[in-house]
Short mmCIF file of C-alpha atoms in Angstrom, two decimals:
data_model
loop_
_atom_site.label_atom_id
_atom_site.label_comp_id
_atom_site.label_asym_id
_atom_site.label_seq_id
_atom_site.Cartn_x
_atom_site.Cartn_y
_atom_site.Cartn_z
CA UNK A 322 -6.69 20.96 3.21
CA UNK A 323 -9.09 19.91 5.93
CA UNK A 324 -11.44 18.15 3.78
CA UNK A 325 -8.35 15.90 2.63
CA UNK A 326 -7.32 15.57 6.01
CA UNK A 327 -10.78 13.89 6.84
CA UNK A 328 -9.90 11.45 3.74
CA UNK A 329 -6.58 10.64 5.04
CA UNK A 330 -7.75 10.15 8.77
CA UNK A 331 -10.06 7.20 6.74
CA UNK A 332 -6.80 5.47 5.33
CA UNK A 333 -4.98 6.71 8.55
CA UNK A 334 -7.55 4.08 10.53
CA UNK A 335 -7.71 1.61 7.79
CA UNK A 336 -3.84 0.88 7.78
CA UNK A 337 -4.28 0.31 11.68
CA UNK A 338 -6.48 -2.26 11.13
CA UNK A 339 -4.66 -3.81 8.30
CA UNK A 340 -1.45 -3.86 10.06
CA UNK A 341 -3.19 -5.25 13.23
CA UNK A 342 -2.63 -8.97 12.51
CA UNK A 343 1.36 -7.89 12.26
CA UNK A 344 1.83 -7.34 15.92
CA UNK A 345 -0.85 -10.46 16.53
CA UNK A 346 0.71 -13.46 14.33
CA UNK A 347 1.94 -15.38 17.20
CA UNK A 348 -0.91 -14.78 19.65
CA UNK A 349 -3.32 -15.65 16.41
CA UNK A 350 -1.48 -19.14 15.66
CA UNK A 351 -1.99 -19.71 19.29
CA UNK A 352 -5.86 -18.66 19.26
CA UNK A 353 -6.80 -20.96 16.55
CA UNK A 354 -4.45 -23.52 16.73
CA UNK A 355 -2.76 -23.03 13.30
CA UNK A 356 0.83 -23.64 11.36
CA UNK A 357 2.91 -21.25 9.80
CA UNK A 358 0.80 -21.69 5.96
CA UNK A 359 -2.47 -21.38 8.05
CA UNK A 360 -1.35 -18.05 9.36
CA UNK A 361 -0.25 -16.78 6.57
CA UNK A 362 -3.64 -17.60 5.00
CA UNK A 363 -4.76 -14.63 7.07
CA UNK A 364 -3.11 -11.98 5.14
CA UNK A 365 -2.97 -13.52 1.92
CA UNK A 366 -6.56 -13.97 2.10
CA UNK A 367 -6.96 -9.98 3.15
CA UNK A 368 -4.33 -8.93 0.55
CA UNK A 369 -6.26 -11.21 -2.39
CA UNK A 370 -9.56 -9.04 -1.83
CA UNK A 371 -7.33 -5.97 -1.71
CA UNK A 372 -5.61 -6.76 -4.83
CA UNK A 373 -8.63 -7.57 -6.74
CA UNK A 374 -11.10 -5.10 -5.53
CA UNK A 375 -8.40 -2.27 -7.08
CA UNK A 376 -9.72 -1.74 -10.75
CA UNK A 377 -13.15 -2.05 -9.51
CA UNK A 378 -12.70 0.42 -6.87
CA UNK A 379 -10.61 2.64 -9.41
CA UNK A 380 -13.70 2.40 -11.65
CA UNK A 381 -16.14 3.23 -8.30
CA UNK A 382 -14.08 5.99 -7.69
CA UNK A 383 -14.42 7.37 -11.43
CA UNK A 384 -18.06 7.04 -11.34
CA UNK A 385 -19.36 7.60 -7.72
CA UNK A 386 -16.73 9.89 -6.25
CA UNK A 387 -14.54 9.90 -3.33
CA UNK A 388 -17.08 10.20 -0.48
CA UNK A 389 -19.56 7.64 -1.36
CA UNK A 390 -16.72 5.26 -1.78
CA UNK A 391 -15.01 5.83 1.18
CA UNK A 392 -18.22 5.95 3.33
CA UNK A 393 -18.91 2.05 1.99
CA UNK A 394 -15.04 0.85 2.88
CA UNK A 395 -15.24 2.33 6.53
CA UNK A 396 -18.33 0.43 6.78
CA UNK A 397 -16.87 -2.92 5.49
CA UNK A 398 -13.15 -2.62 7.32
CA UNK A 399 -14.71 -1.20 10.67
CA UNK A 400 -17.37 -4.71 10.46
CA UNK A 401 -14.03 -6.90 9.64
CA UNK A 402 -11.88 -5.51 12.72
CA UNK A 403 -15.32 -5.99 15.02
CA UNK A 404 -16.08 -9.36 13.46
CA UNK A 405 -12.08 -10.73 14.25
CA UNK A 406 -12.39 -9.47 17.50
CA UNK A 407 -15.16 -11.63 18.29
CA UNK A 408 -14.44 -14.82 16.09
CA UNK A 409 -14.67 -17.97 17.61
CA UNK A 410 -13.17 -20.29 14.70
CA UNK A 411 -10.51 -19.91 12.24
CA UNK A 412 -13.03 -19.68 9.67
CA UNK A 413 -15.22 -16.75 11.05
CA UNK A 414 -11.59 -14.89 11.75
CA UNK A 415 -10.57 -15.53 7.66
CA UNK A 416 -14.19 -14.20 6.98
CA UNK A 417 -13.88 -11.47 9.20
CA UNK A 418 -10.32 -10.29 7.21
CA UNK A 419 -11.80 -10.74 4.14
CA UNK A 420 -14.21 -8.34 4.88
CA UNK A 421 -11.51 -5.94 6.24
CA UNK A 422 -9.52 -6.18 3.25
CA UNK A 423 -12.53 -5.33 0.87
CA UNK A 424 -12.97 -2.04 3.03
CA UNK A 425 -9.57 -1.37 3.34
CA UNK A 426 -9.20 -1.72 -0.61
CA UNK A 427 -11.48 1.51 -0.95
CA UNK A 428 -9.80 4.07 1.14
CA UNK A 429 -6.00 4.39 -0.79
CA UNK A 430 -7.11 5.16 -4.11
CA UNK A 431 -10.12 7.33 -2.98
CA UNK A 432 -7.58 9.54 -0.90
CA UNK A 433 -5.76 9.89 -3.96
CA UNK A 434 -8.22 11.24 -6.00
CA UNK A 435 -9.17 13.36 -3.71
CA UNK A 436 -6.01 14.94 -3.19
CA UNK A 437 -6.02 15.20 -7.41
CA UNK A 438 -9.20 17.58 -6.37
CA UNK A 439 -8.03 19.38 -3.92
CA UNK A 440 -4.38 20.15 -4.73
CA UNK A 441 -2.76 21.41 -8.21
CA UNK A 442 -1.01 18.75 -10.47
CA UNK A 443 2.51 20.01 -9.28
CA UNK A 444 1.80 18.93 -5.71
CA UNK A 445 0.79 15.51 -6.36
CA UNK A 446 3.82 13.52 -5.89
CA UNK A 447 4.20 15.16 -2.27
CA UNK A 448 0.71 14.59 -1.77
CA UNK A 449 0.96 11.03 -2.35
CA UNK A 450 3.93 10.54 -0.11
CA UNK A 451 2.00 12.62 2.68
CA UNK A 452 -0.87 10.35 2.37
CA UNK A 453 1.45 7.34 2.64
CA UNK A 454 2.96 8.98 5.39
CA UNK A 455 -0.31 9.02 7.38
CA UNK A 456 -0.75 5.25 6.55
CA UNK A 457 2.55 4.60 8.17
CA UNK A 458 1.56 6.53 11.01
CA UNK A 459 -1.45 4.04 11.48
CA UNK A 460 1.31 1.32 11.01
CA UNK A 461 3.10 3.30 13.66
CA UNK A 462 -0.44 3.06 15.98
CA UNK A 463 -0.62 -0.65 15.25
CA UNK A 464 2.89 -1.55 16.60
CA UNK A 465 3.06 0.67 19.33
CA UNK A 466 -0.63 1.00 20.98
CA UNK A 467 -2.48 -2.16 19.47
CA UNK A 468 0.94 -4.48 20.43
CA UNK A 469 0.51 -3.14 24.42
CA UNK A 470 -3.29 -3.62 24.25
CA UNK A 471 -3.17 -6.70 23.12
CA UNK A 472 -0.83 -8.09 25.69
CA UNK A 473 -2.78 -5.85 28.23
CA UNK A 474 -6.39 -5.92 27.81
CA UNK A 475 -6.57 -9.32 25.90
CA UNK A 476 -7.84 -9.95 22.25
CA UNK A 477 -11.18 -9.38 22.16
CA UNK A 478 -10.71 -6.03 23.71
CA UNK A 479 -8.05 -4.97 22.03
CA UNK A 480 -9.63 -5.37 18.57
CA UNK A 481 -13.16 -4.70 19.46
CA UNK A 482 -11.79 -1.41 21.18
CA UNK A 483 -9.45 -0.21 18.33
CA UNK A 484 -13.14 -0.48 16.10
CA UNK A 485 -14.23 2.37 17.82
CA UNK A 486 -11.78 4.26 15.35
CA UNK A 487 -13.72 3.29 12.25
CA UNK A 488 -17.14 4.51 14.12
CA UNK A 489 -15.22 8.05 14.95
CA UNK A 490 -14.10 8.52 11.16
CA UNK A 491 -17.21 7.43 9.82
CA UNK A 492 -19.09 10.22 11.26
CA UNK A 493 -16.34 12.41 10.53
CA UNK A 494 -16.64 11.51 6.52
CA UNK A 495 -20.31 11.73 6.87
CA UNK A 496 -20.63 15.35 8.36
CA UNK A 497 -17.80 16.95 6.50
CA UNK A 498 -16.18 15.38 3.41
CA UNK A 499 -16.69 17.11 0.28
CA UNK A 500 -15.57 15.58 -3.22
CA UNK A 501 -14.40 18.72 -4.53
CA UNK A 502 -13.97 22.51 -3.73
CA UNK A 503 -17.29 24.40 -4.48
CA UNK A 504 -17.56 25.53 -8.37
CA UNK A 505 -14.89 22.87 -9.47
CA UNK A 506 -17.32 20.15 -10.20
CA UNK A 507 -15.76 17.86 -12.84
CA UNK A 508 -17.32 17.19 -16.34
CA UNK A 509 -19.71 14.74 -16.31
CA UNK A 510 -18.77 11.78 -18.42
CA UNK A 511 -21.00 9.22 -20.25
CA UNK A 512 -21.69 5.71 -18.43
CA UNK A 513 -22.03 3.15 -21.08
CA UNK A 514 -21.86 -0.47 -18.94
CA UNK A 515 -19.83 -2.77 -19.64
CA UNK A 516 -18.50 -1.46 -22.77
CA UNK A 517 -17.51 1.65 -20.41
CA UNK A 518 -15.56 -0.61 -17.75
CA UNK A 519 -13.70 -2.35 -20.30
CA UNK A 520 -12.82 0.90 -22.35
CA UNK A 521 -11.66 2.82 -18.99
CA UNK A 522 -9.31 -0.37 -18.52
CA UNK A 523 -8.15 -1.03 -21.67
CA UNK A 524 -7.37 2.76 -22.25
CA UNK A 525 -5.16 2.96 -18.97
CA UNK A 526 -3.55 -0.39 -19.40
CA UNK A 527 -2.56 0.75 -23.29
CA UNK A 528 -0.49 3.48 -21.32
CA UNK A 529 3.17 2.62 -20.88
CA UNK A 530 3.36 4.92 -17.74
CA UNK A 531 0.27 2.74 -15.94
CA UNK A 532 2.15 -0.68 -16.23
CA UNK A 533 5.55 0.89 -15.26
CA UNK A 534 3.76 2.37 -12.21
CA UNK A 535 2.18 -0.75 -11.49
CA UNK A 536 5.78 -2.64 -11.84
CA UNK A 537 7.50 -0.15 -9.86
CA UNK A 538 4.80 -0.65 -7.04
CA UNK A 539 5.20 -4.23 -7.63
CA UNK A 540 8.90 -4.13 -6.77
CA UNK A 541 9.11 -1.73 -4.09
CA UNK A 542 6.41 -2.50 -1.26
CA UNK A 543 6.43 -5.94 -0.89
CA UNK A 544 9.60 -6.53 0.90
CA UNK A 545 8.15 -4.10 4.09
CA UNK A 546 4.84 -5.02 3.86
CA UNK A 547 5.34 -8.81 4.06
CA UNK A 548 7.72 -7.58 7.32
CA UNK A 549 5.54 -5.51 8.73
CA UNK A 550 1.79 -7.37 8.24
CA UNK A 551 2.76 -10.76 9.28
CA UNK A 552 6.32 -12.32 9.22
CA UNK A 553 8.66 -9.49 10.52
CA UNK A 554 7.77 -10.50 13.94
CA UNK A 555 8.38 -14.10 13.97
CA UNK A 556 11.56 -13.72 11.88
CA UNK A 557 12.92 -11.16 14.76
CA UNK A 558 11.75 -13.45 17.36
CA UNK A 559 12.14 -17.46 16.51
CA UNK A 560 14.98 -16.83 13.79
CA UNK A 561 17.05 -14.05 15.60
CA UNK A 562 16.24 -14.91 19.31
CA UNK A 563 15.12 -11.50 20.37
CA UNK A 564 12.22 -10.90 22.93
CA UNK A 565 9.05 -9.52 21.70
CA UNK A 566 9.73 -5.82 23.03
CA UNK A 567 12.80 -5.57 21.03
CA UNK A 568 11.28 -6.84 17.85
CA UNK A 569 8.80 -4.23 18.05
CA UNK A 570 11.16 -1.31 18.48
CA UNK A 571 12.83 -2.63 15.16
CA UNK A 572 9.24 -3.01 13.57
CA UNK A 573 8.69 0.69 14.81
CA UNK A 574 12.29 1.36 13.65
CA UNK A 575 10.90 0.19 9.82
CA UNK A 576 7.62 2.63 10.36
CA UNK A 577 9.66 5.78 11.62
CA UNK A 578 12.18 5.23 8.55
CA UNK A 579 9.55 4.91 6.20
CA UNK A 580 7.86 8.41 7.30
CA UNK A 581 11.44 10.27 7.06
CA UNK A 582 12.14 8.73 3.74
CA UNK A 583 8.54 9.60 2.57
CA UNK A 584 9.39 13.11 3.08
CA UNK A 585 12.70 13.51 1.59
CA UNK A 586 11.29 11.26 -1.46
CA UNK A 587 8.31 14.09 -1.93
CA UNK A 588 10.73 16.97 -1.95
CA UNK A 589 12.95 15.06 -4.06
CA UNK A 590 10.54 14.46 -6.72
CA UNK A 591 8.57 17.41 -6.51
CA UNK A 592 11.70 19.26 -7.41
CA UNK A 593 13.34 16.63 -9.68
CA UNK A 594 10.83 14.60 -11.67
CA UNK A 595 13.56 12.77 -13.54
CA UNK A 596 14.69 11.47 -10.14
CA UNK A 597 11.85 9.06 -9.91
CA UNK A 598 13.30 5.48 -11.25
CA UNK A 599 16.70 6.32 -9.87
CA UNK A 600 14.86 6.40 -6.46
CA UNK A 601 12.85 3.53 -7.14
CA UNK A 602 15.76 1.28 -8.41
CA UNK A 603 18.36 2.13 -5.59
CA UNK A 604 15.67 1.27 -3.08
CA UNK A 605 15.11 -1.64 -4.71
CA UNK A 606 18.91 -2.28 -4.69
CA UNK A 607 19.62 -1.47 -1.15
CA UNK A 608 16.93 -3.85 0.02
CA UNK A 609 18.16 -6.81 -1.58
CA UNK A 610 21.46 -5.89 -0.42
CA UNK A 611 20.31 -5.47 3.19
CA UNK A 612 18.44 -9.18 3.08
CA UNK A 613 21.20 -10.72 1.40
CA UNK A 614 23.90 -9.36 4.25
CA UNK A 615 21.20 -10.31 6.85
CA UNK A 616 20.51 -13.70 5.60
CA UNK A 617 24.00 -14.78 4.52
CA UNK A 618 25.18 -13.45 7.79
CA UNK A 619 27.80 -16.45 9.34
CA UNK A 620 26.46 -17.78 12.63
CA UNK A 621 23.35 -18.61 13.62
CA UNK A 622 21.82 -14.93 14.46
CA UNK A 623 22.64 -11.64 12.67
CA UNK A 624 24.06 -8.74 15.04
CA UNK A 625 21.58 -6.17 16.05
CA UNK A 626 23.59 -3.48 13.88
CA UNK A 627 22.50 -5.57 10.83
CA UNK A 628 19.32 -5.86 11.72
CA UNK A 629 18.89 -2.14 12.53
CA UNK A 630 20.11 -1.35 9.25
CA UNK A 631 17.88 -3.73 7.73
CA UNK A 632 14.64 -2.19 9.26
CA UNK A 633 15.81 1.30 8.50
CA UNK A 634 16.46 0.60 4.40
CA UNK A 635 12.95 -1.35 4.79
CA UNK A 636 11.76 1.78 5.41
CA UNK A 637 12.19 3.54 2.47
CA UNK A 638 9.71 0.58 0.71
CA UNK A 639 6.69 2.30 1.29
CA UNK A 640 8.10 5.62 -0.20
CA UNK A 641 9.64 4.05 -3.07
CA UNK A 642 6.07 2.31 -3.65
CA UNK A 643 4.41 5.91 -3.94
CA UNK A 644 6.73 6.89 -6.82
CA UNK A 645 4.89 4.22 -9.11
CA UNK A 646 1.64 6.47 -8.94
CA UNK A 647 3.80 9.24 -10.10
CA UNK A 648 4.24 7.58 -13.31
CA UNK A 649 0.66 6.45 -13.92
CA UNK A 650 -0.56 9.90 -12.93
CA UNK A 651 0.45 11.79 -16.00
CA UNK A 652 -0.06 8.96 -18.43
CA UNK A 653 -3.99 9.36 -17.81
CA UNK A 654 -6.72 11.92 -17.96
CA UNK A 655 -8.54 13.21 -15.20
CA UNK A 656 -11.62 10.64 -15.93
CA UNK A 657 -9.14 7.88 -15.56
CA UNK A 658 -6.91 8.84 -12.58
CA UNK A 659 -8.96 6.08 -10.13
CA UNK A 660 -8.88 3.26 -12.86
CA UNK A 661 -4.95 3.74 -13.57
CA UNK A 662 -4.23 4.21 -9.80
CA UNK A 663 -6.17 0.73 -8.94
CA UNK A 664 -3.88 -0.85 -11.48
CA UNK A 665 -0.95 0.40 -10.14
CA UNK A 666 -2.05 0.05 -6.60
CA UNK A 667 -2.32 -4.09 -7.48
CA UNK A 668 1.31 -4.31 -8.07
CA UNK A 669 2.86 -4.19 -4.50
CA UNK A 670 -0.22 -5.83 -2.85
CA UNK A 671 0.31 -8.95 -5.42
CA UNK A 672 3.97 -9.21 -4.71
CA UNK A 673 2.82 -9.15 -1.06
CA UNK A 674 0.37 -11.66 -1.14
CA UNK A 675 2.81 -14.05 -3.41
CA UNK A 676 5.47 -13.28 -0.75
CA UNK A 677 3.63 -14.38 2.23
CA UNK A 678 2.04 -17.31 0.34
CA UNK A 679 5.79 -18.53 -0.40
CA UNK A 680 7.29 -17.98 2.93
CA UNK A 681 4.49 -19.65 4.82
CA UNK A 682 5.06 -22.39 2.52
CA UNK A 683 9.20 -22.73 2.66
CA UNK A 684 8.44 -22.36 6.72
CA UNK A 685 6.51 -25.52 6.75
CA UNK A 686 8.81 -27.36 4.00
CA UNK A 687 12.01 -26.55 6.02
CA UNK A 688 11.01 -26.48 9.50
CA UNK A 689 10.89 -23.02 10.25
CA UNK A 690 14.08 -22.04 7.74
CA UNK A 691 13.91 -18.47 7.74
CA UNK A 692 16.91 -17.92 5.64
CA UNK A 693 15.32 -20.37 2.81
CA UNK A 694 11.83 -18.81 3.49
CA UNK A 695 12.86 -15.32 2.89
CA UNK A 696 15.20 -15.92 -0.36
CA UNK A 697 12.27 -15.65 -2.21
CA UNK A 698 12.05 -12.27 -1.96
CA UNK A 699 15.12 -11.90 -4.48
CA UNK A 700 13.21 -13.87 -7.08
CA UNK A 701 9.83 -11.43 -6.87
CA UNK A 702 12.55 -8.04 -7.12
CA UNK A 703 14.41 -9.51 -10.12
CA UNK A 704 11.12 -10.19 -12.09
CA UNK A 705 10.14 -6.99 -11.15
CA UNK A 706 13.31 -4.93 -12.04
CA UNK A 707 13.22 -6.94 -15.52
CA UNK A 708 9.52 -5.39 -16.48
CA UNK A 709 10.63 -1.60 -15.30
CA UNK A 710 13.82 -1.84 -17.58
CA UNK A 711 11.79 -3.16 -20.27
CA UNK A 712 9.07 -0.69 -20.06
CA UNK A 713 11.05 2.30 -18.74
CA UNK A 714 11.90 4.05 -21.91
CA UNK A 715 8.43 3.85 -23.87
CA UNK A 716 6.77 5.39 -20.48
CA UNK A 717 9.34 8.22 -20.70
CA UNK A 718 9.06 8.92 -24.52
CA UNK A 719 5.37 8.92 -24.33
CA UNK A 720 5.50 11.38 -21.08
CA UNK A 721 7.56 13.38 -23.19
CA UNK A 722 4.84 13.44 -26.12
CA UNK A 723 1.89 14.19 -23.81
CA UNK A 724 4.12 17.51 -22.30
CA UNK A 725 4.88 18.60 -25.70
CA UNK A 726 1.24 18.29 -26.88
CA UNK A 727 -0.04 20.22 -23.66
CA UNK A 728 2.38 22.71 -24.43
CA UNK A 729 1.00 22.96 -27.89
CA UNK A 730 -2.74 23.05 -26.76
CA UNK A 731 -1.94 25.64 -24.36
CA UNK A 732 0.11 28.18 -26.84
CA UNK A 733 -2.88 27.62 -29.13
CA UNK A 734 -5.91 28.50 -26.67
CA UNK A 735 -7.49 31.90 -27.77
CA UNK A 736 -7.37 34.62 -25.34
#
């Protein structure tokens, strides 16, 4: 548990750095003198690098193990955060966010793999939700602490000071992290260059559970990610007329809701495995309903009770996205877990990156009409739900076949 906790602490710090721009979006626009589209490029580039790294990172985790990949990740995201603190121009700031995204990409898949090595398979759903919970705790720190530091001690001191957290977790990682318990070393498997890479990716992708996991992650994660990562604060301040303090409290509500719902979803899925898809689809439906009610509300601004409800529901998006890994995990053998998790994890970040871009472009094209800009959320949700419905039967049938086969093998194992 302590070893897994070190891995989770790395992910915790990575999320603080990842979401730090969410509380600094308006400050960044002023500091670098950029418009909405250019501002969104920060997060788009960061997520583009993150999403593009998922399959390579999955392959690296399967091949090198958790400790080596996490070490590389910590060095990169800490350097990115430090570079962002001292960036004198828009271009160097972009490069820093890309470096941060590269390091961040190496954390979550590594933590999932660490969980499979240190906990029994039946605890997989709860372990994944707990990892997600730690990530949201990082988001909470970013929302509450970094925002205050930013407006108290200034841009450079706040971002440079936060980078010290990366140094601390790097030391802990190097001193105490182990890839697996003593006496439980995984069996080595051959590495055959490019052919091995192609086989790993192809075999993972052929599994309907992997593809279903990707689309569940795609459809559920991005509404909250886009809100917390960049556009939530400007929407609440500029479109809804709230103060920065009140807007920050609503962002905090998203994070707190995420943490509570994560515990609930983890317990439900651990006890009732068949609840995965109903939970995911109901979360998508509730999110669409609350966004529609908020954007279509008559008058210039939505009432506070509706904004509170929207933020509370957005908090369910993160836990729902974790359910994607619960489809990919049983569909793949241990030696493909990193690769399958990487494919799954691409889903939500590709959706988030697309939405960040569309919102920025639509805001510039419509003179900051947030109603039109945020309507793109419904388009991506419709695409995702259609793919989930298309794949769900095949994935369920394949999972049943695997379960029956494993029971038959267990019965025929000699005493």
